[in-house]
XYZ file of C-alpha atoms in Angstrom:
500
model
C 42.773 -14.720 46.508
C 42.546 -11.785 44.168
C 43.154 -14.106 41.179
C 40.406 -16.478 42.347
C 38.016 -13.534 42.609
C 38.787 -12.519 39.033
C 38.202 -16.091 37.844
C 34.909 -16.232 39.733
C 33.722 -12.920 38.286
C 34.714 -14.050 34.782
C 32.833 -17.348 35.195
C 29.807 -15.477 36.542
C 29.884 -13.137 33.539
C 29.995 -16.134 31.182
C 27.027 -17.715 32.961
C 25.078 -14.448 32.691
C 25.958 -14.100 28.999
C 24.941 -17.709 28.363
C 21.655 -17.063 30.142
C 21.013 -13.988 27.971
C 21.750 -15.930 24.775
C 19.586 -18.820 25.916
C 16.649 -16.502 26.666
C 16.956 -15.161 23.114
C 17.024 -18.598 21.480
C 13.659 -19.442 19.942
C 12.033 -22.251 17.983
C 9.902 -21.406 14.926
C 6.807 -23.518 14.275
C 4.722 -23.425 11.085
C 1.147 -24.702 11.244
C 0.429 -25.491 7.622
C -3.047 -26.779 8.424
C -4.086 -23.331 9.693
C -4.575 -21.446 6.442
C -5.783 -17.879 6.147
C -6.189 -15.307 3.351
C -4.819 -15.583 -0.155
C -2.357 -12.857 -1.084
C -3.257 -10.885 -4.218
C -0.476 -8.302 -4.394
C 1.667 -5.527 -2.914
C 1.914 -2.144 -4.591
C 2.261 1.643 -4.651
C 0.808 4.575 -6.597
C 2.143 6.934 -9.247
C 0.311 9.965 -7.857
C 1.596 13.456 -8.579
C 5.356 13.230 -8.966
C 5.547 10.390 -11.495
C 3.979 12.589 -14.192
C 6.782 15.139 -13.819
C 9.573 12.639 -13.280
C 8.446 10.390 -16.137
C 8.205 13.327 -18.538
C 11.274 15.382 -17.642
C 13.893 13.218 -15.906
C 16.710 11.452 -17.753
C 16.428 7.838 -18.910
C 19.083 6.539 -16.515
C 17.371 8.093 -13.462
C 13.949 6.825 -14.540
C 15.261 3.324 -15.207
C 16.918 3.239 -11.787
C 13.610 4.122 -10.110
C 11.682 1.594 -12.197
C 14.231 -1.096 -11.342
C 13.930 -0.393 -7.620
C 10.138 -0.534 -7.794
C 9.418 -3.342 -10.246
C 12.439 -5.553 -10.922
C 12.604 -9.165 -9.785
C 16.202 -9.624 -10.948
C 19.107 -10.394 -8.606
C 22.567 -8.898 -8.164
C 25.596 -11.187 -8.510
C 25.595 -11.787 -4.740
C 21.936 -12.875 -4.835
C 20.488 -9.646 -3.412
C 17.422 -8.269 -5.233
C 17.823 -5.292 -7.567
C 14.290 -4.137 -6.732
C 11.254 -4.895 -4.611
C 9.192 -6.554 -7.363
C 5.870 -4.787 -6.795
C 2.990 -6.935 -8.021
C 0.463 -4.115 -8.526
C 0.722 -0.488 -9.633
C -1.812 2.301 -9.128
C -2.328 4.870 -11.915
C -3.819 8.254 -10.979
C -6.450 9.453 -13.477
C -5.914 13.211 -13.473
C -8.848 15.588 -13.105
C -7.065 18.381 -14.972
C -6.072 20.886 -12.281
C -2.630 21.399 -13.880
C -4.163 23.237 -16.846
C -5.789 25.736 -14.466
C -2.524 26.764 -12.826
C -3.022 28.929 -9.737
C -6.738 29.132 -10.514
C -6.947 25.478 -9.482
C -6.506 26.689 -5.874
C -3.918 23.925 -5.424
C -0.767 25.836 -4.490
C 1.856 23.197 -5.217
C 2.169 22.616 -9.005
C 3.434 19.087 -8.307
C 0.081 18.230 -6.718
C -1.887 19.333 -9.766
C -2.712 16.540 -12.180
C -2.838 16.581 -15.962
C -6.324 16.021 -17.327
C -7.118 13.563 -20.093
C -10.722 14.626 -20.756
C -11.400 16.951 -23.688
C -14.594 18.783 -22.769
C -15.191 19.997 -26.336
C -15.069 16.587 -28.010
C -15.863 14.573 -24.839
C -12.957 12.336 -25.790
C -10.109 10.926 -23.701
C -6.504 11.763 -24.590
C -4.281 9.539 -22.483
C -1.101 11.033 -23.974
C -1.628 14.044 -21.683
C -0.265 11.828 -18.911
C 2.841 10.752 -20.824
C 5.099 10.747 -17.751
C 2.820 8.339 -15.939
C 2.482 6.245 -19.081
C 6.273 5.793 -19.182
C 6.263 4.195 -15.735
C 3.075 2.231 -16.418
C 4.615 0.657 -19.509
C 7.900 0.041 -17.704
C 6.030 -1.687 -14.878
C 4.404 -4.014 -17.408
C 7.743 -4.610 -19.136
C 9.364 -5.593 -15.840
C 6.658 -8.109 -15.014
C 3.912 -6.330 -13.086
C 0.648 -8.049 -14.006
C -1.972 -6.214 -11.939
C -2.980 -2.567 -12.341
C -5.485 -0.230 -10.696
C -6.632 3.127 -12.050
C -7.932 5.563 -9.458
C -9.531 9.004 -9.566
C -9.406 11.531 -6.745
C -11.913 13.764 -8.541
C -14.022 13.643 -11.699
C -12.653 15.763 -14.580
C -12.968 19.480 -13.860
C -15.270 19.900 -16.884
C -17.812 17.691 -15.108
C -17.573 18.887 -11.492
C -20.093 21.284 -9.955
C -17.541 24.030 -9.312
C -15.243 23.200 -12.255
C -12.444 22.612 -9.770
C -10.729 19.392 -8.791
C -11.549 19.896 -5.111
C -14.959 20.127 -3.501
C -14.691 23.480 -1.672
C -15.107 21.715 1.648
C -18.590 20.415 0.832
C -19.636 17.102 2.403
C -21.325 15.825 -0.765
C -20.047 14.723 -4.165
C -18.636 17.466 -6.413
C -20.629 16.086 -9.330
C -24.242 16.842 -10.221
C -26.657 13.958 -10.805
C -26.985 14.760 -14.505
C -23.245 14.143 -14.851
C -23.186 10.733 -13.163
C -23.599 9.006 -16.532
C -20.990 11.294 -18.126
C -18.478 10.382 -15.424
C -19.196 6.679 -15.954
C -18.748 7.131 -19.709
C -15.457 9.003 -19.189
C -14.039 6.194 -17.035
C -15.149 3.594 -19.581
C -13.528 5.560 -22.419
C -10.322 5.861 -20.412
C -10.190 2.062 -20.079
C -10.963 1.563 -23.768
C -8.175 3.948 -24.815
C -5.750 2.178 -22.501
C -6.722 -1.198 -23.953
C -5.757 0.136 -27.384
C -2.248 0.570 -25.937
C -2.405 -3.016 -24.600
C -2.621 -1.664 -21.063
C -5.318 -3.474 -19.112
C -6.519 -2.320 -15.704
C -7.836 -5.015 -13.407
C -9.518 -2.475 -11.120
C -10.764 1.075 -11.342
C -11.516 3.186 -8.273
C -13.880 6.135 -8.891
C -13.706 7.615 -5.358
C -10.918 8.265 -2.877
C -11.372 8.884 0.847
C -14.946 10.213 0.534
C -15.033 11.001 4.262
C -12.807 14.075 3.853
C -14.362 17.334 2.684
C -11.482 18.230 0.327
C -11.313 22.012 0.331
C -8.483 24.422 -0.546
C -6.710 23.666 2.718
C -6.102 20.060 1.618
C -3.919 21.229 -1.259
C -4.791 18.408 -3.616
C -7.526 16.956 -5.789
C -10.429 15.261 -4.044
C -14.141 15.186 -3.379
C -16.357 14.036 -0.557
C -19.208 11.666 -1.369
C -22.182 10.246 0.467
C -22.710 6.501 0.334
C -25.937 7.054 -1.617
C -24.089 9.141 -4.218
C -21.307 6.590 -4.561
C -23.790 3.755 -5.055
C -25.645 5.722 -7.757
C -22.439 6.436 -9.695
C -21.280 2.820 -9.385
C -24.592 1.603 -10.811
C -24.091 3.937 -13.791
C -20.555 2.598 -14.186
C -21.732 -1.001 -14.072
C -24.313 -0.402 -16.800
C -21.755 1.405 -18.976
C -19.066 -1.225 -18.408
C -21.467 -4.042 -19.272
C -22.589 -2.235 -22.406
C -18.952 -1.839 -23.502
C -18.061 -5.398 -22.419
C -15.277 -4.156 -20.163
C -13.608 -6.720 -17.918
C -12.255 -4.171 -15.434
C -13.862 -4.370 -11.997
C -14.903 -1.400 -9.847
C -13.052 -1.023 -6.542
C -15.021 0.035 -3.457
C -14.629 2.062 -1.235
C -11.148 3.497 -0.412
C -12.410 4.452 3.070
C -10.172 7.128 4.613
C -9.720 5.252 7.914
C -10.587 1.794 9.173
C -13.324 3.039 11.512
C -15.311 4.307 8.513
C -15.478 0.719 7.294
C -17.501 -0.507 10.251
C -18.624 2.345 12.535
C -22.269 3.434 11.990
C -21.947 6.343 14.437
C -18.755 8.117 13.429
C -18.228 11.829 12.820
C -19.047 11.394 9.112
C -22.793 10.664 8.874
C -23.896 9.194 5.522
C -20.230 8.445 4.734
C -19.471 5.738 7.308
C -20.457 2.097 7.935
C -19.381 1.521 4.350
C -18.928 -2.235 4.306
C -22.532 -2.791 5.369
C -23.813 0.003 3.125
C -22.326 -1.381 -0.067
C -22.242 -5.123 0.524
C -25.152 -6.045 2.776
C -28.264 -7.046 0.777
C -30.570 -5.197 3.190
C -28.881 -1.853 2.498
C -30.488 0.639 0.106
C -26.980 1.268 -1.242
C -26.228 -2.398 -1.928
C -24.064 -2.834 -5.032
C -22.585 -6.259 -4.249
C -24.734 -7.947 -6.905
C -23.438 -5.826 -9.794
C -21.317 -7.766 -12.295
C -18.661 -5.058 -12.601
C -18.072 -4.627 -8.858
C -14.914 -6.250 -7.512
C -15.320 -8.850 -4.730
C -12.993 -6.757 -2.576
C -13.324 -3.980 -0.029
C -10.578 -1.365 0.274
C -9.682 1.027 3.085
C -6.715 3.132 4.173
C -4.729 2.487 7.346
C -4.154 6.153 8.223
C -4.535 7.372 11.825
C -5.232 3.893 13.213
C -1.667 2.776 13.939
C -0.929 4.248 17.378
C -0.997 3.382 20.198
C -0.401 -0.331 19.780
C -3.755 -1.182 21.363
C -5.543 0.842 18.658
C -3.382 -0.666 15.937
C -4.444 -4.152 16.989
C -8.068 -3.529 17.939
C -9.058 -1.688 14.758
C -7.618 -4.506 12.682
C -9.313 -7.110 14.840
C -12.674 -5.509 14.074
C -11.885 -5.620 10.355
C -10.702 -9.248 10.531
C -13.769 -10.400 12.446
C -16.201 -8.407 10.320
C -14.864 -9.735 7.032
C -15.743 -13.254 8.204
C -19.383 -12.261 7.709
C -18.606 -11.268 4.103
C -16.976 -14.491 2.997
C -17.008 -13.645 -0.705
C -14.996 -10.448 -0.166
C -11.260 -9.887 0.277
C -9.931 -6.958 2.281
C -7.413 -4.538 0.711
C -5.289 -1.992 2.570
C -5.025 0.217 -0.492
C -3.168 3.308 0.735
C -0.772 4.182 3.536
C 2.267 6.304 4.302
C 3.545 7.943 7.471
C 1.180 10.898 7.933
C 0.454 10.792 11.625
C 2.449 12.255 14.478
C 2.781 10.097 17.570
C 5.376 9.060 20.133
C 7.058 6.694 17.675
C 7.047 8.585 14.411
C 6.433 12.024 12.903
C 5.180 12.458 9.353
C 7.161 15.617 8.645
C 10.850 15.278 7.842
C 12.326 12.973 5.207
C 14.025 9.976 6.805
C 15.759 7.406 4.604
C 16.760 5.293 7.622
C 15.531 2.178 9.370
C 13.281 3.758 12.033
C 10.298 4.633 9.787
C 10.886 1.396 7.858
C 10.409 -0.653 11.022
C 7.235 1.264 11.810
C 5.871 0.454 8.352
C 6.843 -3.208 8.695
C 4.944 -3.347 11.981
C 1.812 -1.860 10.396
C 2.095 -4.296 7.493
C 2.458 -7.228 9.862
C -0.756 -6.457 11.738
C -2.683 -5.601 8.562
C -1.721 -9.003 7.180
C -2.055 -11.127 10.319
C -5.019 -9.523 12.117
C -7.023 -7.699 9.428
C -6.170 -10.504 6.972
C -5.412 -8.055 4.184
C -5.013 -9.692 0.774
C -3.325 -6.611 -0.647
C -1.137 -3.930 0.904
C -0.350 -0.736 -0.986
C 1.801 2.323 -0.323
C 0.844 5.896 -1.253
C 3.280 7.832 -3.482
C 6.125 5.731 -4.820
C 8.295 8.767 -5.623
C 8.321 11.883 -3.446
C 10.006 15.293 -3.768
C 8.919 16.319 -0.254
C 10.511 16.686 3.161
C 8.044 14.124 4.433
C 7.820 10.412 5.142
C 5.517 9.754 2.203
C 7.843 8.223 -0.415
C 9.658 5.018 -1.160
C 12.051 6.865 -3.474
C 12.982 10.546 -3.224
C 13.846 13.079 -5.917
C 14.754 16.768 -5.937
C 12.508 19.125 -7.916
C 15.499 21.285 -8.900
C 18.174 18.624 -9.436
C 17.110 15.823 -11.761
C 20.216 13.772 -10.954
C 19.174 13.202 -7.325
C 17.463 9.834 -6.864
C 17.487 8.311 -3.359
C 16.160 4.990 -2.146
C 14.859 4.662 1.406
C 14.770 1.820 3.895
C 10.974 2.077 3.613
C 11.331 0.893 0.007
C 13.325 -2.170 1.017
C 11.175 -2.927 4.073
C 8.160 -3.126 1.775
C 10.341 -5.329 -0.426
C 10.780 -7.849 2.370
C 7.134 -8.653 1.675
C 6.484 -7.605 -1.934
C 9.528 -9.251 -3.500
C 8.932 -12.694 -1.979
C 5.286 -13.001 -0.915
C 3.916 -13.405 -4.399
C 0.335 -13.336 -5.740
C -1.505 -16.574 -5.028
C 0.406 -17.431 -1.862
C -1.635 -18.165 1.243
C -0.854 -17.046 4.755
C -0.340 -19.850 7.257
C 0.025 -19.655 11.017
C 3.551 -19.086 12.311
C 4.530 -19.135 15.996
C 7.694 -18.735 18.046
C 8.422 -20.839 21.107
C 10.614 -19.381 23.849
C 11.004 -16.206 25.854
C 10.503 -12.997 23.860
C 8.293 -9.911 23.682
C 5.587 -10.703 21.140
C 5.102 -6.979 20.467
C 8.783 -6.624 19.546
C 9.359 -9.754 17.479
C 6.729 -10.265 14.766
C 6.554 -13.320 12.536
C 4.277 -14.264 9.641
C 4.454 -16.999 7.005
C 3.112 -17.562 3.485
C 3.052 -20.617 1.284
C 2.625 -21.708 -2.308
C 2.930 -25.211 -3.753
C 6.653 -24.667 -4.273
C 7.786 -22.209 -1.590
C 7.413 -21.165 2.014
C 8.198 -17.544 2.875
C 8.667 -16.302 6.452
C 8.961 -12.611 7.370
C 10.356 -11.669 10.788
C 10.267 -8.071 12.005
C 12.550 -7.470 14.988
C 11.733 -4.138 16.618
C 13.900 -4.891 19.650
C 17.412 -3.669 20.401
C 18.589 -7.256 20.883
C 19.177 -10.067 18.380
C 17.457 -13.450 18.490
C 18.647 -16.913 17.517
C 15.892 -18.910 15.855
C 15.834 -22.632 15.130
C 13.975 -23.256 11.893
C 11.439 -26.075 11.344
C 13.751 -27.835 8.880
C 17.496 -28.029 8.247
C 17.141 -27.434 4.510
C 19.215 -24.606 3.116
C 17.233 -21.372 2.937
C 17.693 -18.058 1.164
C 17.663 -15.123 3.589
C 17.213 -11.396 2.849
C 17.885 -8.756 5.499
C 16.956 -5.076 5.690
C 18.627 -3.171 8.517
C 20.306 0.177 9.097
C 23.209 -0.980 6.914
C 21.591 -3.535 4.566
C 18.858 -3.465 1.923
C 17.492 -6.962 1.228
C 21.031 -8.276 1.631
C 21.219 -11.922 0.627
C 22.675 -14.686 2.788
C 22.059 -18.389 3.343
C 21.172 -20.453 6.390
C 20.342 -24.003 7.367
C 18.565 -25.045 10.537
C 19.449 -21.970 12.618
C 19.327 -18.252 11.942
C 20.405 -15.180 13.877
C 17.936 -12.313 13.571
C 19.607 -8.920 13.880
C 18.282 -6.277 16.226
C 16.043 -3.680 14.551
C 15.768 -5.461 11.238
C 13.335 -7.115 8.824
C 14.319 -10.602 7.675
C 12.705 -12.721 4.967
C 13.426 -16.443 4.752
C 12.603 -18.362 1.576
C 12.560 -22.166 1.498
């Protein structure tokens, strides 16, 4: 009797296990007729640390970082050597480094090297030689799209001759210097062209909603919409006169709500999409030849709770339908906020912050319909979740990759410029907030990215039985290559990219 009981319990356990496996078995469907936004690129910025690293670190350490960021080559086992970024952001320094402590920016690594000579009014790009090393290496390794961005005008032009605005709510640039700022940016582009370095976009303002005083500890200036529009008009005239092909990026809004909310806590600096791109607005600049047909904003402080993450992106996605000639760019994000899921402070090279980032990326791409998604600082020396790669200010041999780097790579390495997002859906029993799927297609390839936030694995039956290339990022793997046919097991707490 005892033996029969054991057999019964064993059979019951098998039935329960089978039921669990069955509930986790899903069918993937791709709806190729439902086509969404075109993908332009994925990227990161060279702000702050790259100048120091590029100038002072050894060649082997720099090449390792460049390979991780830009390479599209494969290891012998088929795993990528890098994440193949398709755009790179170059920070145009305002010159706070030359001021030292007088800059009122305490951390020397957050002071930028200026390239504007106030005596000759000429641009000397060699002052940013560390950044130039990485810029040229990015081009060498196949990056084709570049953006130059300024957090502040050059200190010689600002009202207070500092690279921050002293907490003022208006632009740290007098009206008589609007044309000088436009000329400086044009000269910067011309000097770069002489080095065969072309910038597709240039961004003259960054997060104009913040007041950027000493407490911020970095370069920056607030700006009213009216001020931004006036400067952009000066830039357009100067760019047309110099026959520059670079387009002006607008508006690097600090948070998504400043894109669409006309009644936020930043009067004259909100409702920016309407202000700059609606013909009835006094600040309309959408008809200028040099203005890019894109609108950029930053995803900060809109990612938790989940309801806010989704709803803010839904507003963006719906609103952009009224501006059919514009593409939406998420142009800057890292883990700044503190919430129940993640804390900004404290370096973490592991999978937990990487999964959080993958979740944010998924909703930016599938709800806000972002055509570009870009990380903040590519290389960080800080005890913070702001980097893809980490270095040590005192030990130039320390170079660490993070799972955040490779999680971004699950998208950037395989979802290439020109691909179009198509609808992807899973059939079966699962938590749609824990298992996230998106798909992208070109004439030759279909790419599917699956983010599994759950503590359980899932078996997925693919739409076709053709052999596929699979790349997995988990707590123990970084874009690890494998192959599959008609079925695939998705690991718990992982990001998986399937290429067919």
